[in-house]
Amino acid sequence: MATVTVAASVLALSVSPASAGRDGSSSSSSSKRKPTVVLVHGAFADSSSWNGVVTRLRREGYPVVTAANPLRGLNSDAGYLKELLAGIEGPVVLAGHSYGGSVISNASYGARNVQALVYIAAFLPEKGESAVQLSGKFPGSTLGETLRPVPVTLPNGTAGTDLYIEQGKFRHQFAADVAKGTADVMGVTQRPVTSAALEEGASEPGWKTIPSWVLVTEQDLNIPPAAQRFMAERAGAHTVKVRASHAVSVSRPDEVARIIESAARPVR
């Protein structure tokens, strides 16, 4: 049911911005339109993790698309997102959470309509770097201790492994500052990521040529804050720090929406 709901929401949200400006509206009204914000969730989450952020951005007049990240492999996930971006008319502000940061880095390279990148407790990999490498670059991640591996067959027919966070450990690990009832539901509805996706090296990153913003979560147990700060500094990104868990888009949607709006304001 969760998967069907996400798919329906993506279809509903993506139709409007992709077709904006094709209904005969005047060029003057089109030029005043705000950029479309595309939100990409990471591992162990789904598009509903952006709900509070979506509400705030839409209230301010931003068209919003939430992408259902496949979480199967970095290059294939980025390819899916690149196709989604190509169907959106006008400038785009692209935001990614966690592993979604790796995906938006890959997908934004060469995507002409992406004018700003926003990384929310996310990876900003250099070419060849993986999420596993970056999360282990500095001490502080306890994610590995909480993972439950499940054997699966990958889309290409080879054997692979899906990774889940054990439900009993989910709140402490992923969403410590989220209300228990909400965090428990998030643990049940989490979407797994393949181990191959987390181990796959990134391609040329978009953050080298596209202005970038980073929200560093100082109480993060998935991606150490030191790693987040290192990646932000390396990218020359506009950086904001917040005392929050990895699930900051759920626990602190105002702060997340605020940094996305900061990135969107210069975009025309």
PDB file of C-alpha atoms in Angstrom:
ATOM      1  CA  MET A   1       0.000   0.000   0.000  1.00  0.00           C
ATOM      2  CA  ALA A   2       2.849   2.379   0.864  1.00  0.00           C
ATOM      3  CA  THR A   3       4.415   1.769  -2.550  1.00  0.00           C
ATOM      4  CA  VAL A   4       1.130   2.385  -4.353  1.00  0.00           C
ATOM      5  CA  THR A   5       0.589   5.597  -2.375  1.00  0.00           C
ATOM      6  CA  VAL A   6       4.067   6.883  -3.201  1.00  0.00           C
ATOM      7  CA  ALA A   7       3.628   6.071  -6.893  1.00  0.00           C
ATOM      8  CA  ALA A   8       0.298   7.869  -7.001  1.00  0.00           C
ATOM      9  CA  SER A   9       1.711  10.914  -5.245  1.00  0.00           C
ATOM     10  CA  VAL A  10       4.666  11.105  -7.626  1.00  0.00           C
ATOM     11  CA  LEU A  11       2.359  10.924 -10.641  1.00  0.00           C
ATOM     12  CA  ALA A  12       0.041  13.567  -9.241  1.00  0.00           C
ATOM     13  CA  LEU A  13       2.835  15.929  -8.275  1.00  0.00           C
ATOM     14  CA  SER A  14       4.941  15.497 -11.389  1.00  0.00           C
ATOM     15  CA  VAL A  15       2.206  16.138 -13.947  1.00  0.00           C
ATOM     16  CA  SER A  16       1.636  19.748 -12.924  1.00  0.00           C
ATOM     17  CA  PRO A  17       5.186  21.159 -13.032  1.00  0.00           C
ATOM     18  CA  ALA A  18       6.142  19.138 -16.088  1.00  0.00           C
ATOM     19  CA  SER A  19       3.241  20.558 -18.057  1.00  0.00           C
ATOM     20  CA  ALA A  20       3.449  24.077 -16.620  1.00  0.00           C
ATOM     21  CA  GLY A  21       3.578  26.749 -19.260  1.00  0.00           C
ATOM     22  CA  ARG A  22       2.019  24.571 -21.978  1.00  0.00           C
ATOM     23  CA  ASP A  23      -1.541  25.720 -21.433  1.00  0.00           C
ATOM     24  CA  GLY A  24      -1.311  28.963 -23.346  1.00  0.00           C
ATOM     25  CA  SER A  25      -0.375  31.096 -20.327  1.00  0.00           C
ATOM     26  CA  SER A  26       1.358  34.366 -21.158  1.00  0.00           C
ATOM     27  CA  SER A  27       5.136  34.559 -21.271  1.00  0.00           C
ATOM     28  CA  SER A  28       5.074  37.216 -18.538  1.00  0.00           C
ATOM     29  CA  SER A  29       3.256  34.935 -16.080  1.00  0.00           C
ATOM     30  CA  SER A  30       5.553  32.084 -17.061  1.00  0.00           C
ATOM     31  CA  SER A  31       8.640  34.176 -16.320  1.00  0.00           C
ATOM     32  CA  LYS A  32       7.355  34.890 -12.796  1.00  0.00           C
ATOM     33  CA  ARG A  33       6.874  31.237 -11.991  1.00  0.00           C
ATOM     34  CA  LYS A  34       9.053  29.918  -9.190  1.00  0.00           C
ATOM     35  CA  PRO A  35      11.461  27.067  -9.945  1.00  0.00           C
ATOM     36  CA  THR A  36      10.249  23.535  -9.479  1.00  0.00           C
ATOM     37  CA  VAL A  37      11.674  21.848  -6.386  1.00  0.00           C
ATOM     38  CA  VAL A  38      12.446  18.153  -6.867  1.00  0.00           C
ATOM     39  CA  LEU A  39      12.924  16.167  -3.645  1.00  0.00           C
ATOM     40  CA  VAL A  40      14.780  12.846  -3.617  1.00  0.00           C
ATOM     41  CA  HIS A  41      14.609  10.615  -0.535  1.00  0.00           C
ATOM     42  CA  GLY A  42      17.424   8.347   0.547  1.00  0.00           C
ATOM     43  CA  ALA A  43      17.777   4.839   1.919  1.00  0.00           C
ATOM     44  CA  PHE A  44      15.420   3.489   4.616  1.00  0.00           C
ATOM     45  CA  ALA A  45      12.835   6.170   3.756  1.00  0.00           C
ATOM     46  CA  ASP A  46      10.229   6.984   1.135  1.00  0.00           C
ATOM     47  CA  SER A  47       8.684  10.107  -0.399  1.00  0.00           C
ATOM     48  CA  SER A  48       6.417  10.627   2.618  1.00  0.00           C
ATOM     49  CA  SER A  49       9.516  11.689   4.583  1.00  0.00           C
ATOM     50  CA  TRP A  50       9.241  15.007   2.706  1.00  0.00           C
ATOM     51  CA  ASN A  51       5.577  15.647   3.590  1.00  0.00           C
ATOM     52  CA  GLY A  52       6.197  18.493   6.032  1.00  0.00           C
ATOM     53  CA  VAL A  53       8.671  20.121   3.654  1.00  0.00           C
ATOM     54  CA  VAL A  54       6.279  19.792   0.708  1.00  0.00           C
ATOM     55  CA  THR A  55       3.509  21.505   2.674  1.00  0.00           C
ATOM     56  CA  ARG A  56       5.736  24.478   3.489  1.00  0.00           C
ATOM     57  CA  LEU A  57       7.165  24.867  -0.015  1.00  0.00           C
ATOM     58  CA  ARG A  58       3.746  24.688  -1.680  1.00  0.00           C
ATOM     59  CA  ARG A  59       2.449  27.286   0.766  1.00  0.00           C
ATOM     60  CA  GLU A  60       5.163  29.617  -0.586  1.00  0.00           C
ATOM     61  CA  GLY A  61       4.120  28.942  -4.175  1.00  0.00           C
ATOM     62  CA  TYR A  62       6.780  26.443  -5.259  1.00  0.00           C
ATOM     63  CA  PRO A  63       5.824  23.604  -7.614  1.00  0.00           C
ATOM     64  CA  VAL A  64       7.112  20.408  -5.994  1.00  0.00           C
ATOM     65  CA  VAL A  65       7.886  16.914  -7.280  1.00  0.00           C
ATOM     66  CA  THR A  66       8.824  14.054  -4.954  1.00  0.00           C
ATOM     67  CA  ALA A  67      10.801  11.366  -6.752  1.00  0.00           C
ATOM     68  CA  ALA A  68      10.420   7.724  -5.733  1.00  0.00           C
ATOM     69  CA  ASN A  69      14.101   6.776  -5.569  1.00  0.00           C
ATOM     70  CA  PRO A  70      14.429   3.117  -6.684  1.00  0.00           C
ATOM     71  CA  LEU A  71      17.369   2.422  -4.291  1.00  0.00           C
ATOM     72  CA  ARG A  72      18.656  -0.361  -6.566  1.00  0.00           C
ATOM     73  CA  GLY A  73      21.981   1.003  -7.822  1.00  0.00           C
ATOM     74  CA  LEU A  74      23.596   4.436  -7.931  1.00  0.00           C
ATOM     75  CA  ASN A  75      23.954   4.740 -11.695  1.00  0.00           C
ATOM     76  CA  SER A  76      20.519   3.278 -12.433  1.00  0.00           C
ATOM     77  CA  ASP A  77      18.860   5.401  -9.732  1.00  0.00           C
ATOM     78  CA  ALA A  78      20.531   8.511 -11.154  1.00  0.00           C
ATOM     79  CA  GLY A  79      19.440   7.520 -14.660  1.00  0.00           C
ATOM     80  CA  TYR A  80      15.840   7.282 -13.486  1.00  0.00           C
ATOM     81  CA  LEU A  81      16.059  10.715 -11.868  1.00  0.00           C
ATOM     82  CA  LYS A  82      17.701  12.245 -14.944  1.00  0.00           C
ATOM     83  CA  GLU A  83      14.725  11.108 -17.052  1.00  0.00           C
ATOM     84  CA  LEU A  84      12.328  12.613 -14.519  1.00  0.00           C
ATOM     85  CA  LEU A  85      14.219  15.917 -14.621  1.00  0.00           C
ATOM     86  CA  ALA A  86      14.111  15.982 -18.408  1.00  0.00           C
ATOM     87  CA  GLY A  87      10.311  15.973 -18.257  1.00  0.00           C
ATOM     88  CA  ILE A  88      10.122  19.116 -16.114  1.00  0.00           C
ATOM     89  CA  GLU A  89       9.792  22.442 -17.873  1.00  0.00           C
ATOM     90  CA  GLY A  90      11.736  25.388 -16.514  1.00  0.00           C
ATOM     91  CA  PRO A  91      14.456  25.682 -13.863  1.00  0.00           C
ATOM     92  CA  VAL A  92      14.786  23.099 -11.104  1.00  0.00           C
ATOM     93  CA  VAL A  93      16.124  23.162  -7.552  1.00  0.00           C
ATOM     94  CA  LEU A  94      17.160  19.586  -6.789  1.00  0.00           C
ATOM     95  CA  ALA A  95      17.326  18.406  -3.176  1.00  0.00           C
ATOM     96  CA  GLY A  96      18.467  15.039  -1.858  1.00  0.00           C
ATOM     97  CA  HIS A  97      18.498  13.417   1.559  1.00  0.00           C
ATOM     98  CA  SER A  98      21.142  10.894   2.674  1.00  0.00           C
ATOM     99  CA  TYR A  99      21.963   8.475  -0.192  1.00  0.00           C
ATOM    100  CA  GLY A 100      19.703  10.714  -2.286  1.00  0.00           C
ATOM    101  CA  GLY A 101      22.599  13.186  -2.229  1.00  0.00           C
ATOM    102  CA  SER A 102      24.719  10.744  -4.227  1.00  0.00           C
ATOM    103  CA  VAL A 103      21.849  10.294  -6.659  1.00  0.00           C
ATOM    104  CA  ILE A 104      21.294  14.028  -7.254  1.00  0.00           C
ATOM    105  CA  SER A 105      25.050  14.556  -7.668  1.00  0.00           C
ATOM    106  CA  ASN A 106      25.131  12.023 -10.507  1.00  0.00           C
ATOM    107  CA  ALA A 107      21.827  12.985 -12.098  1.00  0.00           C
ATOM    108  CA  SER A 108      22.456  16.741 -12.106  1.00  0.00           C
ATOM    109  CA  TYR A 109      25.678  16.511 -14.095  1.00  0.00           C
ATOM    110  CA  GLY A 110      24.800  17.765 -17.566  1.00  0.00           C
ATOM    111  CA  ALA A 111      21.147  18.433 -16.644  1.00  0.00           C
ATOM    112  CA  ARG A 112      20.683  21.941 -18.010  1.00  0.00           C
ATOM    113  CA  ASN A 113      17.537  22.798 -16.065  1.00  0.00           C
ATOM    114  CA  VAL A 114      19.060  22.070 -12.626  1.00  0.00           C
ATOM    115  CA  GLN A 115      20.118  25.467 -11.259  1.00  0.00           C
ATOM    116  CA  ALA A 116      20.775  24.636  -7.586  1.00  0.00           C
ATOM    117  CA  LEU A 117      21.527  21.577  -5.472  1.00  0.00           C
ATOM    118  CA  VAL A 118      20.519  21.120  -1.836  1.00  0.00           C
ATOM    119  CA  TYR A 119      21.972  18.343   0.307  1.00  0.00           C
ATOM    120  CA  ILE A 120      20.020  17.430   3.439  1.00  0.00           C
ATOM    121  CA  ALA A 121      22.119  15.241   5.781  1.00  0.00           C
ATOM    122  CA  ALA A 122      23.455  13.838   2.541  1.00  0.00           C
ATOM    123  CA  PHE A 123      26.422  12.512   0.620  1.00  0.00           C
ATOM    124  CA  LEU A 124      28.324  14.762  -1.797  1.00  0.00           C
ATOM    125  CA  PRO A 125      30.611  12.193  -3.406  1.00  0.00           C
ATOM    126  CA  GLU A 126      33.608  12.945  -5.565  1.00  0.00           C
ATOM    127  CA  LYS A 127      33.955  10.846  -8.715  1.00  0.00           C
ATOM    128  CA  GLY A 128      34.639   7.246  -7.710  1.00  0.00           C
ATOM    129  CA  GLU A 129      33.575   7.621  -4.070  1.00  0.00           C
ATOM    130  CA  SER A 130      30.810   5.500  -2.559  1.00  0.00           C
ATOM    131  CA  ALA A 131      28.422   6.101   0.308  1.00  0.00           C
ATOM    132  CA  VAL A 132      30.137   3.349   2.284  1.00  0.00           C
ATOM    133  CA  GLN A 133      33.530   5.020   1.856  1.00  0.00           C
ATOM    134  CA  LEU A 134      32.288   8.437   2.890  1.00  0.00           C
ATOM    135  CA  SER A 135      30.291   7.285   5.925  1.00  0.00           C
ATOM    136  CA  GLY A 136      33.375   5.461   7.196  1.00  0.00           C
ATOM    137  CA  LYS A 137      35.796   8.312   6.537  1.00  0.00           C
ATOM    138  CA  PHE A 138      35.161   9.763  10.009  1.00  0.00           C
ATOM    139  CA  PRO A 139      34.076   8.033  13.242  1.00  0.00           C
ATOM    140  CA  GLY A 140      30.505   8.264  14.491  1.00  0.00           C
ATOM    141  CA  SER A 141      28.279   6.123  12.251  1.00  0.00           C
ATOM    142  CA  THR A 142      26.567   3.222  14.017  1.00  0.00           C
ATOM    143  CA  LEU A 143      24.416   2.258  11.034  1.00  0.00           C
ATOM    144  CA  GLY A 144      26.224  -1.000  10.292  1.00  0.00           C
ATOM    145  CA  GLU A 145      25.335  -2.410  13.702  1.00  0.00           C
ATOM    146  CA  THR A 146      21.615  -1.973  13.048  1.00  0.00           C
ATOM    147  CA  LEU A 147      21.291  -3.414   9.545  1.00  0.00           C
ATOM    148  CA  ARG A 148      19.349  -6.547   8.614  1.00  0.00           C
ATOM    149  CA  PRO A 149      20.442  -8.044   5.267  1.00  0.00           C
ATOM    150  CA  VAL A 150      17.927  -9.843   3.043  1.00  0.00           C
ATOM    151  CA  PRO A 151      19.008 -11.762  -0.095  1.00  0.00           C
ATOM    152  CA  VAL A 152      17.306 -10.537  -3.291  1.00  0.00           C
ATOM    153  CA  THR A 153      17.590 -10.911  -7.044  1.00  0.00           C
ATOM    154  CA  LEU A 154      18.625  -7.660  -8.699  1.00  0.00           C
ATOM    155  CA  PRO A 155      16.963  -6.329 -11.884  1.00  0.00           C
ATOM    156  CA  ASN A 156      19.814  -7.727 -14.005  1.00  0.00           C
ATOM    157  CA  GLY A 157      19.181 -11.217 -12.622  1.00  0.00           C
ATOM    158  CA  THR A 158      22.220 -11.377 -10.335  1.00  0.00           C
ATOM    159  CA  ALA A 159      22.117 -12.089  -6.622  1.00  0.00           C
ATOM    160  CA  GLY A 160      22.144  -9.111  -4.310  1.00  0.00           C
ATOM    161  CA  THR A 161      21.332  -7.969  -0.797  1.00  0.00           C
ATOM    162  CA  ASP A 162      18.662  -5.591   0.449  1.00  0.00           C
ATOM    163  CA  LEU A 163      19.476  -3.724   3.652  1.00  0.00           C
ATOM    164  CA  TYR A 164      16.903  -2.736   6.280  1.00  0.00           C
ATOM    165  CA  ILE A 165      17.365  -1.074   9.646  1.00  0.00           C
ATOM    166  CA  GLU A 166      16.028  -3.410  12.324  1.00  0.00           C
ATOM    167  CA  GLN A 167      12.660  -2.013  13.399  1.00  0.00           C
ATOM    168  CA  GLY A 168      13.513  -2.113  17.094  1.00  0.00           C
ATOM    169  CA  LYS A 169      16.613   0.006  16.469  1.00  0.00           C
ATOM    170  CA  PHE A 170      15.150   2.337  13.854  1.00  0.00           C
ATOM    171  CA  ARG A 171      14.160   5.277  16.013  1.00  0.00           C
ATOM    172  CA  HIS A 172      17.443   5.539  17.911  1.00  0.00           C
ATOM    173  CA  GLN A 173      19.526   5.104  14.774  1.00  0.00           C
ATOM    174  CA  PHE A 174      17.590   7.106  12.212  1.00  0.00           C
ATOM    175  CA  ALA A 175      14.996   9.320  13.851  1.00  0.00           C
ATOM    176  CA  ALA A 176      15.849   9.962  17.509  1.00  0.00           C
ATOM    177  CA  ASP A 177      14.185  13.397  17.549  1.00  0.00           C
ATOM    178  CA  VAL A 178      10.981  12.198  15.872  1.00  0.00           C
ATOM    179  CA  ALA A 179       7.920  11.330  17.975  1.00  0.00           C
ATOM    180  CA  LYS A 180       7.948   7.627  18.861  1.00  0.00           C
ATOM    181  CA  GLY A 181       4.679   6.802  17.111  1.00  0.00           C
ATOM    182  CA  THR A 182       5.806   8.470  13.895  1.00  0.00           C
ATOM    183  CA  ALA A 183       9.271   6.912  14.048  1.00  0.00           C
ATOM    184  CA  ASP A 184       7.787   3.457  14.631  1.00  0.00           C
ATOM    185  CA  VAL A 185       5.666   3.816  11.492  1.00  0.00           C
ATOM    186  CA  MET A 186       8.715   5.013   9.561  1.00  0.00           C
ATOM    187  CA  GLY A 187      10.557   1.884  10.676  1.00  0.00           C
ATOM    188  CA  VAL A 188       7.762  -0.346   9.430  1.00  0.00           C
ATOM    189  CA  THR A 189       7.378   1.443   6.074  1.00  0.00           C
ATOM    190  CA  GLN A 190      11.095   1.963   5.369  1.00  0.00           C
ATOM    191  CA  ARG A 191      12.285   1.094   1.880  1.00  0.00           C
ATOM    192  CA  PRO A 192      15.429  -1.012   1.657  1.00  0.00           C
ATOM    193  CA  VAL A 193      18.534  -0.092  -0.299  1.00  0.00           C
ATOM    194  CA  THR A 194      20.789  -2.638  -1.960  1.00  0.00           C
ATOM    195  CA  SER A 195      24.270  -3.023  -0.566  1.00  0.00           C
ATOM    196  CA  ALA A 196      25.497  -2.600  -4.154  1.00  0.00           C
ATOM    197  CA  ALA A 197      23.978   0.898  -4.333  1.00  0.00           C
ATOM    198  CA  LEU A 198      25.853   2.001  -1.218  1.00  0.00           C
ATOM    199  CA  GLU A 199      29.101   0.477  -2.492  1.00  0.00           C
ATOM    200  CA  GLU A 200      28.914   1.834  -6.051  1.00  0.00           C
ATOM    201  CA  GLY A 201      31.305   4.633  -6.976  1.00  0.00           C
ATOM    202  CA  ALA A 202      29.868   7.955  -8.097  1.00  0.00           C
ATOM    203  CA  SER A 203      30.273   9.429 -11.562  1.00  0.00           C
ATOM    204  CA  GLU A 204      31.186  13.059 -12.279  1.00  0.00           C
ATOM    205  CA  PRO A 205      29.283  15.171  -9.698  1.00  0.00           C
ATOM    206  CA  GLY A 206      27.013  18.091 -10.522  1.00  0.00           C
ATOM    207  CA  TRP A 207      28.112  20.047  -7.435  1.00  0.00           C
ATOM    208  CA  LYS A 208      31.354  20.969  -9.170  1.00  0.00           C
ATOM    209  CA  THR A 209      29.505  23.322 -11.528  1.00  0.00           C
ATOM    210  CA  ILE A 210      26.108  23.929  -9.858  1.00  0.00           C
ATOM    211  CA  PRO A 211      25.698  26.158  -6.757  1.00  0.00           C
ATOM    212  CA  SER A 212      25.128  23.944  -3.722  1.00  0.00           C
ATOM    213  CA  TRP A 213      23.664  24.226  -0.235  1.00  0.00           C
ATOM    214  CA  VAL A 214      24.226  21.752   2.609  1.00  0.00           C
ATOM    215  CA  LEU A 215      22.260  21.161   5.800  1.00  0.00           C
ATOM    216  CA  VAL A 216      24.513  19.391   8.321  1.00  0.00           C
ATOM    217  CA  THR A 217      22.750  17.370  11.025  1.00  0.00           C
ATOM    218  CA  GLU A 218      24.876  17.505  14.156  1.00  0.00           C
ATOM    219  CA  GLN A 219      23.185  14.539  15.908  1.00  0.00           C
ATOM    220  CA  ASP A 220      23.353  12.198  12.930  1.00  0.00           C
ATOM    221  CA  LEU A 221      24.194   8.526  13.570  1.00  0.00           C
ATOM    222  CA  ASN A 222      24.070   7.491   9.895  1.00  0.00           C
ATOM    223  CA  ILE A 223      26.434   9.988   8.243  1.00  0.00           C
ATOM    224  CA  PRO A 224      28.867  11.431  10.817  1.00  0.00           C
ATOM    225  CA  PRO A 225      28.586  15.238  11.111  1.00  0.00           C
ATOM    226  CA  ALA A 226      32.339  15.471  10.504  1.00  0.00           C
ATOM    227  CA  ALA A 227      31.867  13.719   7.159  1.00  0.00           C
ATOM    228  CA  GLN A 228      29.026  16.059   6.240  1.00  0.00           C
ATOM    229  CA  ARG A 229      31.123  19.114   7.079  1.00  0.00           C
ATOM    230  CA  PHE A 230      34.085  17.728   5.120  1.00  0.00           C
ATOM    231  CA  MET A 231      31.982  17.172   2.004  1.00  0.00           C
ATOM    232  CA  ALA A 232      30.310  20.584   2.284  1.00  0.00           C
ATOM    233  CA  GLU A 233      33.637  22.367   2.607  1.00  0.00           C
ATOM    234  CA  ARG A 234      35.138  20.425  -0.278  1.00  0.00           C
ATOM    235  CA  ALA A 235      32.206  21.415  -2.496  1.00  0.00           C
ATOM    236  CA  GLY A 236      32.363  25.066  -1.452  1.00  0.00           C
ATOM    237  CA  ALA A 237      28.711  24.824  -0.469  1.00  0.00           C
ATOM    238  CA  HIS A 238      26.596  27.275   1.508  1.00  0.00           C
ATOM    239  CA  THR A 239      26.351  25.418   4.812  1.00  0.00           C
ATOM    240  CA  VAL A 240      23.822  25.487   7.663  1.00  0.00           C
ATOM    241  CA  LYS A 241      24.107  23.337  10.797  1.00  0.00           C
ATOM    242  CA  VAL A 242      21.190  22.072  12.860  1.00  0.00           C
ATOM    243  CA  ARG A 243      20.986  19.906  15.981  1.00  0.00           C
ATOM    244  CA  ALA A 244      18.892  17.122  14.516  1.00  0.00           C
ATOM    245  CA  SER A 245      18.898  13.418  13.736  1.00  0.00           C
ATOM    246  CA  HIS A 246      19.313  11.918  10.287  1.00  0.00           C
ATOM    247  CA  ALA A 247      15.533  12.196   9.790  1.00  0.00           C
ATOM    248  CA  VAL A 248      15.702  15.995   9.764  1.00  0.00           C
ATOM    249  CA  SER A 249      13.128  16.402   6.996  1.00  0.00           C
ATOM    250  CA  VAL A 250      10.593  14.834   9.365  1.00  0.00           C
ATOM    251  CA  SER A 251      11.727  16.361  12.661  1.00  0.00           C
ATOM    252  CA  ARG A 252      12.678  19.832  11.386  1.00  0.00           C
ATOM    253  CA  PRO A 253      10.744  20.511   8.163  1.00  0.00           C
ATOM    254  CA  ASP A 254      10.897  24.285   8.686  1.00  0.00           C
ATOM    255  CA  GLU A 255      14.703  24.312   8.636  1.00  0.00           C
ATOM    256  CA  VAL A 256      14.781  22.033   5.597  1.00  0.00           C
ATOM    257  CA  ALA A 257      12.276  24.155   3.685  1.00  0.00           C
ATOM    258  CA  ARG A 258      14.185  27.283   4.662  1.00  0.00           C
ATOM    259  CA  ILE A 259      17.490  26.153   3.156  1.00  0.00           C
ATOM    260  CA  ILE A 260      15.732  24.958  -0.001  1.00  0.00           C
ATOM    261  CA  GLU A 261      14.106  28.386  -0.357  1.00  0.00           C
ATOM    262  CA  SER A 262      17.517  30.014   0.140  1.00  0.00           C
ATOM    263  CA  ALA A 263      18.803  27.998  -2.794  1.00  0.00           C
ATOM    264  CA  ALA A 264      15.727  28.753  -4.882  1.00  0.00           C
ATOM    265  CA  ARG A 265      15.606  32.540  -4.477  1.00  0.00           C
ATOM    266  CA  PRO A 266      18.388  33.356  -6.979  1.00  0.00           C
ATOM    267  CA  VAL A 267      16.987  30.900  -9.551  1.00  0.00           C
ATOM    268  CA  ARG A 268      15.080  32.427 -12.452  1.00  0.00           C
TER     269      ARG A 268
END
